[in-house]
Coordinates of C-alpha atoms in Angstrom, one line a residue:
H295 CA 41.3 71.5 -118.8
H296 CA 43.6 71.6 -115.8
V297 CA 47.2 70.6 -115.2
V298 CA 48.2 70.1 -111.6
V299 CA 51.8 70.2 -110.7
D300 CA 52.4 68.6 -107.3
G301 CA 55.6 68.2 -105.4
V302 CA 57.4 71.4 -106.4
H303 CA 59.9 71.6 -103.5
D304 CA 62.6 73.7 -105.1
F305 CA 63.1 76.5 -107.6
G306 CA 65.0 74.6 -110.3
D307 CA 64.4 75.0 -114.0
V308 CA 61.5 72.5 -114.3
S309 CA 59.8 74.0 -111.2
L310 CA 60.2 77.5 -112.4
A311 CA 58.9 76.6 -115.9
A312 CA 55.8 75.1 -114.4
L313 CA 55.2 78.1 -112.1
D314 CA 55.7 80.5 -115.0
L315 CA 53.0 78.7 -117.0
A316 CA 50.5 78.5 -114.1
D317 CA 47.3 80.5 -114.0
R318 CA 47.0 79.9 -110.3
I319 CA 49.6 78.8 -107.7
L320 CA 48.4 77.1 -104.6
L321 CA 51.0 77.5 -101.9
V322 CA 50.2 74.7 -99.4
T323 CA 51.4 74.9 -95.8
T324 CA 50.6 73.3 -92.5
Q325 CA 50.4 74.7 -89.0
E326 CA 54.0 74.0 -88.0
V327 CA 56.5 76.9 -87.6
P328 CA 59.0 75.6 -90.2
A329 CA 56.2 75.1 -92.7
V330 CA 54.9 78.6 -92.2
R331 CA 58.4 80.2 -92.4
S332 CA 58.9 78.2 -95.6
A333 CA 55.7 79.6 -97.1
Q334 CA 56.8 83.1 -96.1
R335 CA 60.1 82.6 -98.0
C336 CA 58.2 81.2 -101.0
I337 CA 56.0 84.3 -101.1
E338 CA 59.1 86.5 -101.1
I339 CA 60.6 84.5 -103.9
F340 CA 57.4 84.7 -105.9
R341 CA 57.5 88.5 -105.4
K342 CA 61.1 88.7 -106.7
L343 CA 60.1 86.6 -109.7
G344 CA 57.3 89.0 -110.5
Y345 CA 54.3 86.7 -110.0
D346 CA 51.0 88.5 -109.6
R347 CA 49.8 88.2 -106.0
K348 CA 46.3 87.5 -107.3
Q349 CA 47.4 84.3 -108.9
V350 CA 48.9 82.9 -105.6
K351 CA 46.5 81.4 -103.1
L352 CA 47.6 80.2 -99.7
V353 CA 46.1 76.9 -98.5
V354 CA 46.5 75.4 -95.0
N355 CA 46.4 71.6 -95.1
R356 CA 45.7 69.4 -92.1
Y357 CA 44.1 72.5 -90.5
Q358 CA 43.1 72.3 -86.8
R359 CA 41.2 75.2 -85.2
S360 CA 42.7 74.3 -81.8
S361 CA 46.3 74.8 -83.0
P362 CA 48.3 77.6 -81.4
I363 CA 49.4 78.6 -84.9
T364 CA 46.1 80.1 -85.9
R365 CA 45.0 81.2 -89.3
Q366 CA 45.6 84.8 -88.3
V367 CA 49.2 84.0 -87.2
I368 CA 49.8 82.3 -90.6
E369 CA 48.3 85.2 -92.5
E370 CA 50.4 87.8 -90.6
T371 CA 53.6 85.7 -91.0
V372 CA 53.2 84.9 -94.6
G373 CA 51.8 88.3 -95.5
M374 CA 48.7 87.2 -97.4
P375 CA 45.3 85.8 -96.6
V376 CA 44.5 82.1 -96.3
A377 CA 42.3 81.3 -99.3
A378 CA 41.3 77.8 -98.1
T379 CA 41.8 75.3 -95.3
V380 CA 41.6 71.5 -95.5
G381 CA 40.7 70.0 -92.2
N382 CA 42.8 67.3 -90.5
D383 CA 40.5 64.3 -90.8
F384 CA 42.8 61.3 -90.7
H385 CA 39.9 58.8 -90.5
A386 CA 38.0 60.1 -93.6
V387 CA 41.2 60.4 -95.7
T388 CA 42.5 56.9 -94.6
R389 CA 39.1 55.4 -95.4
A390 CA 39.2 56.9 -98.9
V391 CA 42.8 55.9 -99.5
N392 CA 42.2 52.3 -98.4
A393 CA 39.1 52.1 -100.5
G394 CA 40.8 53.6 -103.5
T395 CA 38.1 56.3 -103.8
L396 CA 37.7 60.0 -103.5
V397 CA 37.2 61.4 -100.1
A398 CA 33.8 62.8 -101.4
E399 CA 32.8 59.2 -102.1
A400 CA 34.2 57.5 -98.9
A401 CA 33.1 60.3 -96.5
P402 CA 30.8 62.7 -98.3
R403 CA 29.6 64.4 -95.1
S404 CA 33.1 64.9 -93.7
Q405 CA 34.6 68.3 -93.1
V406 CA 37.6 67.4 -95.3
A407 CA 35.2 66.6 -98.2
T408 CA 33.5 70.0 -97.8
D409 CA 36.9 71.7 -97.5
L410 CA 38.2 69.9 -100.7
E411 CA 35.1 71.1 -102.6
A412 CA 35.8 74.7 -101.5
L413 CA 39.5 74.3 -102.5
A414 CA 38.4 73.1 -106.0
S415 CA 36.4 76.3 -106.3
L416 CA 39.7 78.2 -106.5
F417 CA 40.1 76.7 -110.0
R418 CA 36.9 78.1 -111.4
P419 CA 37.1 81.3 -113.5
E420 CA 37.0 84.3 -111.2
T421 CA 34.7 86.3 -113.5
P422 CA 31.5 84.9 -115.1
G423 CA 32.1 84.0 -118.7
A424 CA 35.9 84.3 -118.3
Q425 CA 37.8 82.5 -121.0
P426 CA 41.0 80.6 -120.2
R427 CA 44.1 82.1 -121.8
P428 CA 45.4 80.4 -124.9
R429 CA 47.5 77.4 -124.2
S430 CA 51.2 77.6 -124.7
F431 CA 53.3 74.9 -126.3
L432 CA 54.5 73.5 -122.9
N433 CA 51.0 73.7 -121.5
R434 CA 49.8 71.5 -124.4
I435 CA 52.6 69.0 -123.9
F436 CA 52.0 68.7 -120.1
S437 CA 48.2 68.5 -120.5
R438 CA 48.5 65.4 -122.8
T439 CA 49.1 63.2 -119.8
G440 CA 46.5 65.1 -117.6
A441 CA 49.0 65.9 -114.9
F442 CA 52.7 66.6 -114.3
H443 CA 54.1 65.5 -111.0
G444 CA 57.3 67.1 -109.9
A445 CA 60.0 65.2 -108.1
G446 CA 60.4 66.0 -104.6

C-alpha cells in the first residue's frame, strides 16, 4: 500500500513527478550545518511548488541529543517542526545490516528500533477511518515493484 522513493537528491523531472504523487514527503536531514541549510532550501522549493505544508514531515537522522545543532536550532532554521528523530546507534544498525535483518529484529530494545517504529507511524492515516486517495496511473505503475528508488 506504500511506495517509498528514496534517494531524491535533485528536482529533475522524475523527482518532481514522484514528489507530486506523494501523500507524504519525509524530508530527512542530519545535524550538520550543510544538511540543515539544504533542508531549509528544500522547504522553500516545496513552498514555491505549492506543496501543502501538512504533507511535508521533517525527520532528523543519526540524531544525537548532545549535538550543538539541537532540534530547536533545526526547527528554527528550517522553519518547521521536527516530526521524528532516528537516533545515531551505529552498533544496532551495523548488527542488523550484517545479519541481513531489520533493526527491530537484530536490536529490538534499541533506541533506533523505537525511533523507526515512531517514524513508521507517520505513514498511518491521520484521521480514524481515513481512506487513501484513489491511485493514479503512475502510482499504480510504481507500486507494482513495491518501491521506486531514485538515483542519487
